[in-house]
Amino acid sequence: MFPLLSRSRKPQAKPAAPETRTLDVAGRLMPLTIRQHERATRITLRIEPGGRALKMTVPRGLSAREVNAFLDRHQGWLLTKLAKFTADNSLRGGSEILLRGVRHRIEHTGTLRGLTEAVIIDGRPVLRVSGMPEHAGRRIATFLKKEARADLEKYVAVHAKAIRATVSSITMKDTRSRWGSCSSQGNLSFSWRIVMAPPLVIDYLAAHEVAHLREMNHGPRFWALCLKLCPDMDEAKAWLKRHGSQLHAIDFD
């Protein structure tokens, strides 16, 4: 009997390091990351949440000439998509911000101390912000986090009771890759920016993560449970698809 001969294997090639460059889109300079992927069969180009950067995935070994030609062909598409992201996202007095789907005019009180509060003045929604104008973003972000926690804790409690699930903790974060998450230990995490969306969207996000306490997947049973908890699910998902990136585009720093 002959001994088994082991066939030597060629070491797999290391993935190429991503290329970073700046792309000029009609005078708007956009950071662009280009990644080569072994399994990619076509070029994909997407705008990062908030409209602040671009990400491109290409088949391994694709030439720079083909990459540049693709970018040239899609200048019009990029220009159209980026148009919805305003270049000026500063939270100065007189500008507007969404709170539960309603546009509020930002008004600086002129005082150094005081609470940030949403009020109605002359029939118009207003967000009154105290402190120095250059600190408005931080103060508004703190206010939105507080409001988001109050809303989400309320909705989560209702949905968790409906399916008899236990929630271990609720955390507010500023994630751009996802609106929420659920761990196997029952810890829920949400992006506080969701409080700028209409209530039905906030309710859907709470229902989505609570549903994961029963179904840690995105299969048919999960979506059926989501719909049961939130009958407005499809409308909420459509709103997030249309407007979600605009919420990420606001700069609170």
Short mmCIF file of the C-alpha atoms (twelve columns), coordinates in Angstrom:
data_MODEL
# 
_entry.id   MODEL 
# 
loop_
_atom_site.group_PDB 
_atom_site.id 
_atom_site.type_symbol 
_atom_site.label_atom_id 
_atom_site.label_alt_id 
_atom_site.label_comp_id 
_atom_site.label_asym_id 
_atom_site.label_seq_id 
_atom_site.Cartn_x 
_atom_site.Cartn_y 
_atom_site.Cartn_z 
_atom_site.pdbx_PDB_model_num 
ATOM 1   C CA . MET A 1   0.000   0.000  0.000   1 
ATOM 2   C CA . PHE A 2   1.369   3.324  -0.983  1 
ATOM 3   C CA . PRO A 3   1.300   6.169  1.543   1 
ATOM 4   C CA . LEU A 4   -1.146  8.965  0.827   1 
ATOM 5   C CA . LEU A 5   0.522   11.897 -0.840  1 
ATOM 6   C CA . SER A 6   -0.543  15.334 0.330   1 
ATOM 7   C CA . ARG A 7   -1.014  17.878 -2.426  1 
ATOM 8   C CA . SER A 8   0.580   21.189 -1.708  1 
ATOM 9   C CA . ARG A 9   -1.788  24.147 -1.789  1 
ATOM 10  C CA . LYS A 10  -0.913  27.497 -3.187  1 
ATOM 11  C CA . PRO A 11  -1.205  30.199 -0.599  1 
ATOM 12  C CA . GLN A 12  -4.214  32.375 -1.174  1 
ATOM 13  C CA . ALA A 13  -3.473  35.875 -2.320  1 
ATOM 14  C CA . LYS A 14  -4.024  38.526 0.286   1 
ATOM 15  C CA . PRO A 15  -6.894  40.887 -0.454  1 
ATOM 16  C CA . ALA A 16  -5.719  44.119 -1.999  1 
ATOM 17  C CA . ALA A 17  -5.698  47.125 0.288   1 
ATOM 18  C CA . PRO A 18  -8.564  49.517 -0.413  1 
ATOM 19  C CA . GLU A 19  -7.731  52.537 -2.525  1 
ATOM 20  C CA . THR A 20  -8.787  55.943 -1.262  1 
ATOM 21  C CA . ARG A 21  -9.095  59.043 -3.377  1 
ATOM 22  C CA . THR A 22  -11.123 62.231 -3.695  1 
ATOM 23  C CA . LEU A 23  -13.724 62.398 -6.459  1 
ATOM 24  C CA . ASP A 24  -14.849 65.720 -7.899  1 
ATOM 25  C CA . VAL A 25  -18.619 65.618 -8.509  1 
ATOM 26  C CA . ALA A 26  -19.478 68.910 -10.209 1 
ATOM 27  C CA . GLY A 27  -17.223 70.817 -7.835  1 
ATOM 28  C CA . ARG A 28  -18.201 68.815 -4.757  1 
ATOM 29  C CA . LEU A 29  -15.202 66.901 -3.412  1 
ATOM 30  C CA . MET A 30  -16.217 63.460 -2.134  1 
ATOM 31  C CA . PRO A 31  -14.000 60.911 -0.335  1 
ATOM 32  C CA . LEU A 32  -14.066 57.663 -2.328  1 
ATOM 33  C CA . THR A 33  -12.991 54.207 -1.121  1 
ATOM 34  C CA . ILE A 34  -12.443 51.529 -3.780  1 
ATOM 35  C CA . ARG A 35  -12.306 47.904 -2.633  1 
ATOM 36  C CA . GLN A 36  -11.478 44.880 -4.766  1 
ATOM 37  C CA . HIS A 37  -13.572 41.819 -3.959  1 
ATOM 38  C CA . GLU A 38  -12.767 38.275 -5.020  1 
ATOM 39  C CA . ARG A 39  -16.424 37.359 -5.613  1 
ATOM 40  C CA . ALA A 40  -17.550 40.613 -7.203  1 
ATOM 41  C CA . THR A 41  -18.717 40.215 -10.799 1 
ATOM 42  C CA . ARG A 42  -19.647 43.835 -11.420 1 
ATOM 43  C CA . ILE A 43  -18.921 47.324 -10.181 1 
ATOM 44  C CA . THR A 44  -21.129 48.722 -7.429  1 
ATOM 45  C CA . LEU A 45  -21.108 52.319 -6.248  1 
ATOM 46  C CA . ARG A 46  -23.027 53.615 -3.253  1 
ATOM 47  C CA . ILE A 47  -23.304 56.762 -1.201  1 
ATOM 48  C CA . GLU A 48  -22.474 56.347 2.474   1 
ATOM 49  C CA . PRO A 49  -25.184 57.314 5.002   1 
ATOM 50  C CA . GLY A 50  -25.288 61.063 5.351   1 
ATOM 51  C CA . GLY A 51  -23.976 61.654 1.839   1 
ATOM 52  C CA . ARG A 52  -20.473 62.391 3.090   1 
ATOM 53  C CA . ALA A 53  -18.510 59.713 1.257   1 
ATOM 54  C CA . LEU A 54  -18.657 57.151 -1.561  1 
ATOM 55  C CA . LYS A 55  -17.871 53.440 -1.502  1 
ATOM 56  C CA . MET A 56  -17.078 51.409 -4.590  1 
ATOM 57  C CA . THR A 57  -16.651 47.630 -4.917  1 
ATOM 58  C CA . VAL A 58  -14.977 46.209 -8.031  1 
ATOM 59  C CA . PRO A 59  -13.961 42.758 -9.278  1 
ATOM 60  C CA . ARG A 60  -10.423 41.804 -8.358  1 
ATOM 61  C CA . GLY A 61  -7.872  42.938 -10.911 1 
ATOM 62  C CA . LEU A 62  -10.097 45.506 -12.628 1 
ATOM 63  C CA . SER A 63  -7.979  48.134 -14.348 1 
ATOM 64  C CA . ALA A 64  -7.854  51.758 -13.244 1 
ATOM 65  C CA . ARG A 65  -9.005  52.750 -16.735 1 
ATOM 66  C CA . GLU A 66  -12.252 50.781 -16.344 1 
ATOM 67  C CA . VAL A 67  -12.810 52.216 -12.851 1 
ATOM 68  C CA . ASN A 68  -12.343 55.773 -14.103 1 
ATOM 69  C CA . ALA A 69  -14.625 55.161 -17.092 1 
ATOM 70  C CA . PHE A 70  -17.369 53.874 -14.775 1 
ATOM 71  C CA . LEU A 71  -17.064 56.941 -12.549 1 
ATOM 72  C CA . ASP A 72  -17.210 59.257 -15.554 1 
ATOM 73  C CA . ARG A 73  -20.368 57.551 -16.839 1 
ATOM 74  C CA . HIS A 74  -22.076 57.888 -13.467 1 
ATOM 75  C CA . GLN A 75  -21.325 61.557 -12.778 1 
ATOM 76  C CA . GLY A 76  -24.926 62.484 -13.622 1 
ATOM 77  C CA . TRP A 77  -26.321 59.785 -11.351 1 
ATOM 78  C CA . LEU A 78  -24.113 60.923 -8.478  1 
ATOM 79  C CA . LEU A 79  -25.032 64.552 -9.005  1 
ATOM 80  C CA . THR A 80  -28.738 63.708 -8.854  1 
ATOM 81  C CA . LYS A 81  -28.413 61.539 -5.742  1 
ATOM 82  C CA . LEU A 82  -26.184 64.012 -3.898  1 
ATOM 83  C CA . ALA A 83  -28.521 66.911 -4.630  1 
ATOM 84  C CA . LYS A 84  -30.788 65.873 -1.750  1 
ATOM 85  C CA . PHE A 85  -27.934 66.390 0.698   1 
ATOM 86  C CA . THR A 86  -27.619 70.080 1.382   1 
ATOM 87  C CA . ALA A 87  -24.060 71.362 1.506   1 
ATOM 88  C CA . ASP A 88  -24.908 73.513 4.557   1 
ATOM 89  C CA . ASN A 89  -26.039 71.369 7.448   1 
ATOM 90  C CA . SER A 90  -25.157 73.868 10.163  1 
ATOM 91  C CA . LEU A 91  -27.679 74.301 12.965  1 
ATOM 92  C CA . ARG A 92  -27.629 78.075 13.009  1 
ATOM 93  C CA . GLY A 93  -30.536 80.269 14.077  1 
ATOM 94  C CA . GLY A 94  -33.254 80.361 11.453  1 
ATOM 95  C CA . SER A 95  -32.430 76.948 10.009  1 
ATOM 96  C CA . GLU A 96  -34.764 73.999 10.513  1 
ATOM 97  C CA . ILE A 97  -34.579 70.541 11.997  1 
ATOM 98  C CA . LEU A 98  -37.040 67.669 12.105  1 
ATOM 99  C CA . LEU A 99  -38.506 66.448 15.380  1 
ATOM 100 C CA . ARG A 100 -40.903 63.500 15.086  1 
ATOM 101 C CA . GLY A 101 -41.371 64.319 11.417  1 
ATOM 102 C CA . VAL A 102 -42.243 67.984 11.974  1 
ATOM 103 C CA . ARG A 103 -39.927 70.796 10.862  1 
ATOM 104 C CA . HIS A 104 -38.929 73.082 13.726  1 
ATOM 105 C CA . ARG A 105 -37.250 76.442 13.198  1 
ATOM 106 C CA . ILE A 106 -34.138 76.774 15.362  1 
ATOM 107 C CA . GLU A 107 -34.177 79.886 17.537  1 
ATOM 108 C CA . HIS A 108 -31.323 80.911 19.819  1 
ATOM 109 C CA . THR A 109 -32.667 82.400 23.032  1 
ATOM 110 C CA . GLY A 110 -29.665 84.687 23.548  1 
ATOM 111 C CA . THR A 111 -29.224 83.433 27.110  1 
ATOM 112 C CA . LEU A 112 -26.297 81.356 28.283  1 
ATOM 113 C CA . ARG A 113 -28.386 79.079 30.484  1 
ATOM 114 C CA . GLY A 114 -31.657 77.291 29.949  1 
ATOM 115 C CA . LEU A 115 -33.185 74.143 28.546  1 
ATOM 116 C CA . THR A 116 -33.514 73.246 24.887  1 
ATOM 117 C CA . GLU A 117 -37.232 72.934 24.281  1 
ATOM 118 C CA . ALA A 118 -39.723 72.435 21.465  1 
ATOM 119 C CA . VAL A 119 -42.534 74.992 21.593  1 
ATOM 120 C CA . ILE A 120 -45.202 76.541 19.374  1 
ATOM 121 C CA . ILE A 121 -44.784 80.263 18.657  1 
ATOM 122 C CA . ASP A 122 -47.392 82.054 16.550  1 
ATOM 123 C CA . GLY A 123 -48.638 78.692 15.350  1 
ATOM 124 C CA . ARG A 124 -45.195 77.531 14.183  1 
ATOM 125 C CA . PRO A 125 -43.057 74.754 15.730  1 
ATOM 126 C CA . VAL A 126 -39.842 76.201 17.165  1 
ATOM 127 C CA . LEU A 127 -36.830 74.617 18.844  1 
ATOM 128 C CA . ARG A 128 -35.465 77.106 21.363  1 
ATOM 129 C CA . VAL A 129 -31.774 76.680 22.154  1 
ATOM 130 C CA . SER A 130 -29.814 78.544 24.816  1 
ATOM 131 C CA . GLY A 131 -26.055 78.945 25.145  1 
ATOM 132 C CA . MET A 132 -23.475 80.173 22.655  1 
ATOM 133 C CA . PRO A 133 -24.502 79.707 18.997  1 
ATOM 134 C CA . GLU A 134 -21.362 77.666 18.286  1 
ATOM 135 C CA . HIS A 135 -22.526 75.106 20.878  1 
ATOM 136 C CA . ALA A 136 -26.007 74.749 19.377  1 
ATOM 137 C CA . GLY A 137 -25.253 71.437 17.672  1 
ATOM 138 C CA . ARG A 138 -24.151 69.785 20.887  1 
ATOM 139 C CA . ARG A 139 -27.137 71.120 22.808  1 
ATOM 140 C CA . ILE A 140 -29.593 70.021 20.126  1 
ATOM 141 C CA . ALA A 141 -28.017 66.557 19.969  1 
ATOM 142 C CA . THR A 142 -28.359 66.193 23.753  1 
ATOM 143 C CA . PHE A 143 -32.035 67.204 23.498  1 
ATOM 144 C CA . LEU A 144 -32.702 64.735 20.664  1 
ATOM 145 C CA . LYS A 145 -31.049 61.884 22.575  1 
ATOM 146 C CA . LYS A 146 -33.296 62.535 25.564  1 
ATOM 147 C CA . GLU A 147 -36.418 62.678 23.402  1 
ATOM 148 C CA . ALA A 148 -35.399 59.550 21.470  1 
ATOM 149 C CA . ARG A 149 -34.896 57.564 24.659  1 
ATOM 150 C CA . ALA A 150 -38.293 58.599 26.000  1 
ATOM 151 C CA . ASP A 151 -40.057 57.595 22.773  1 
ATOM 152 C CA . LEU A 152 -38.202 54.341 22.254  1 
ATOM 153 C CA . GLU A 153 -38.569 53.195 25.849  1 
ATOM 154 C CA . LYS A 154 -42.324 53.749 25.520  1 
ATOM 155 C CA . TYR A 155 -42.670 51.861 22.230  1 
ATOM 156 C CA . VAL A 156 -40.322 49.061 23.281  1 
ATOM 157 C CA . ALA A 157 -42.294 48.484 26.473  1 
ATOM 158 C CA . VAL A 158 -45.532 48.114 24.501  1 
ATOM 159 C CA . HIS A 159 -44.089 45.685 21.961  1 
ATOM 160 C CA . ALA A 160 -42.124 43.646 24.499  1 
ATOM 161 C CA . LYS A 161 -45.285 43.195 26.570  1 
ATOM 162 C CA . ALA A 162 -47.197 42.104 23.464  1 
ATOM 163 C CA . ILE A 163 -44.833 39.188 22.829  1 
ATOM 164 C CA . ARG A 164 -43.921 38.586 26.512  1 
ATOM 165 C CA . ALA A 165 -40.242 39.311 25.926  1 
ATOM 166 C CA . THR A 166 -37.705 40.680 28.377  1 
ATOM 167 C CA . VAL A 167 -35.520 43.652 27.472  1 
ATOM 168 C CA . SER A 168 -32.249 43.839 29.387  1 
ATOM 169 C CA . SER A 169 -31.182 47.337 28.377  1 
ATOM 170 C CA . ILE A 170 -31.772 50.138 25.882  1 
ATOM 171 C CA . THR A 171 -28.844 52.177 24.575  1 
ATOM 172 C CA . MET A 172 -28.749 55.306 22.410  1 
ATOM 173 C CA . LYS A 173 -25.930 55.527 19.844  1 
ATOM 174 C CA . ASP A 174 -25.048 57.514 16.730  1 
ATOM 175 C CA . THR A 175 -24.457 54.636 14.311  1 
ATOM 176 C CA . ARG A 176 -24.517 55.217 10.558  1 
ATOM 177 C CA . SER A 177 -24.510 51.613 9.337   1 
ATOM 178 C CA . ARG A 178 -27.773 50.595 11.035  1 
ATOM 179 C CA . TRP A 179 -30.695 52.157 12.854  1 
ATOM 180 C CA . GLY A 180 -30.829 49.591 15.618  1 
ATOM 181 C CA . SER A 181 -29.570 46.259 16.883  1 
ATOM 182 C CA . CYS A 182 -30.543 43.488 19.292  1 
ATOM 183 C CA . SER A 183 -28.192 41.130 21.099  1 
ATOM 184 C CA . SER A 184 -28.961 37.585 22.198  1 
ATOM 185 C CA . GLN A 185 -28.817 38.864 25.794  1 
ATOM 186 C CA . GLY A 186 -31.770 41.177 25.161  1 
ATOM 187 C CA . ASN A 187 -29.794 44.414 24.858  1 
ATOM 188 C CA . LEU A 188 -31.353 46.834 22.380  1 
ATOM 189 C CA . SER A 189 -29.452 49.673 20.737  1 
ATOM 190 C CA . PHE A 190 -30.893 52.508 18.668  1 
ATOM 191 C CA . SER A 191 -29.665 55.494 16.698  1 
ATOM 192 C CA . TRP A 192 -31.062 58.544 18.495  1 
ATOM 193 C CA . ARG A 193 -31.365 60.321 15.112  1 
ATOM 194 C CA . ILE A 194 -34.536 58.276 14.534  1 
ATOM 195 C CA . VAL A 195 -36.427 60.770 16.734  1 
ATOM 196 C CA . MET A 196 -36.323 63.160 13.775  1 
ATOM 197 C CA . ALA A 197 -38.537 60.719 11.841  1 
ATOM 198 C CA . PRO A 198 -42.355 60.550 12.125  1 
ATOM 199 C CA . PRO A 199 -43.750 58.590 15.101  1 
ATOM 200 C CA . LEU A 200 -44.797 55.630 12.932  1 
ATOM 201 C CA . VAL A 201 -41.139 55.210 11.896  1 
ATOM 202 C CA . ILE A 202 -39.923 55.359 15.499  1 
ATOM 203 C CA . ASP A 203 -42.582 52.809 16.430  1 
ATOM 204 C CA . TYR A 204 -41.498 50.526 13.579  1 
ATOM 205 C CA . LEU A 205 -37.849 50.637 14.642  1 
ATOM 206 C CA . ALA A 206 -38.818 49.672 18.187  1 
ATOM 207 C CA . ALA A 207 -41.004 46.840 16.882  1 
ATOM 208 C CA . HIS A 208 -38.212 45.645 14.563  1 
ATOM 209 C CA . GLU A 209 -35.667 45.262 17.350  1 
ATOM 210 C CA . VAL A 210 -38.158 43.798 19.833  1 
ATOM 211 C CA . ALA A 211 -39.147 41.205 17.212  1 
ATOM 212 C CA . HIS A 212 -35.513 40.079 17.187  1 
ATOM 213 C CA . LEU A 213 -35.954 38.984 20.792  1 
ATOM 214 C CA . ARG A 214 -38.065 36.153 19.357  1 
ATOM 215 C CA . GLU A 215 -36.527 35.779 15.887  1 
ATOM 216 C CA . MET A 216 -32.787 36.535 15.625  1 
ATOM 217 C CA . ASN A 217 -32.939 36.619 11.830  1 
ATOM 218 C CA . HIS A 218 -34.726 38.319 8.960   1 
ATOM 219 C CA . GLY A 219 -36.756 35.345 7.800   1 
ATOM 220 C CA . PRO A 220 -40.487 35.177 7.000   1 
ATOM 221 C CA . ARG A 221 -41.469 34.568 10.630  1 
ATOM 222 C CA . PHE A 222 -39.531 37.644 11.712  1 
ATOM 223 C CA . TRP A 223 -41.215 39.929 9.170   1 
ATOM 224 C CA . ALA A 224 -44.622 38.490 10.007  1 
ATOM 225 C CA . LEU A 225 -44.027 39.326 13.668  1 
ATOM 226 C CA . CYS A 226 -42.854 42.831 12.743  1 
ATOM 227 C CA . LEU A 227 -46.023 43.429 10.762  1 
ATOM 228 C CA . LYS A 228 -48.148 42.145 13.623  1 
ATOM 229 C CA . LEU A 229 -46.467 44.533 16.054  1 
ATOM 230 C CA . CYS A 230 -46.394 47.450 13.624  1 
ATOM 231 C CA . PRO A 231 -49.123 47.409 10.927  1 
ATOM 232 C CA . ASP A 232 -47.533 50.552 9.402   1 
ATOM 233 C CA . MET A 233 -44.272 48.661 8.775   1 
ATOM 234 C CA . ASP A 234 -44.203 49.061 4.984   1 
ATOM 235 C CA . GLU A 235 -44.907 52.790 5.153   1 
ATOM 236 C CA . ALA A 236 -42.214 53.258 7.797   1 
ATOM 237 C CA . LYS A 237 -39.630 51.288 5.804   1 
ATOM 238 C CA . ALA A 238 -40.409 53.354 2.706   1 
ATOM 239 C CA . TRP A 239 -39.938 56.590 4.667   1 
ATOM 240 C CA . LEU A 240 -36.555 55.466 5.978   1 
ATOM 241 C CA . LYS A 241 -35.462 54.434 2.508   1 
ATOM 242 C CA . ARG A 242 -36.372 57.858 1.092   1 
ATOM 243 C CA . HIS A 243 -35.244 60.110 3.944   1 
ATOM 244 C CA . GLY A 244 -32.966 58.133 6.269   1 
ATOM 245 C CA . SER A 245 -29.705 59.334 4.737   1 
ATOM 246 C CA . GLN A 246 -30.782 62.950 5.173   1 
ATOM 247 C CA . LEU A 247 -30.996 62.423 8.932   1 
ATOM 248 C CA . HIS A 248 -27.432 61.129 8.931   1 
ATOM 249 C CA . ALA A 249 -26.249 64.162 6.937   1 
ATOM 250 C CA . ILE A 250 -26.881 66.617 9.787   1 
ATOM 251 C CA . ASP A 251 -23.664 67.637 11.513  1 
ATOM 252 C CA . PHE A 252 -24.106 68.202 15.264  1 
ATOM 253 C CA . ASP A 253 -20.394 68.768 15.986  1 
# 
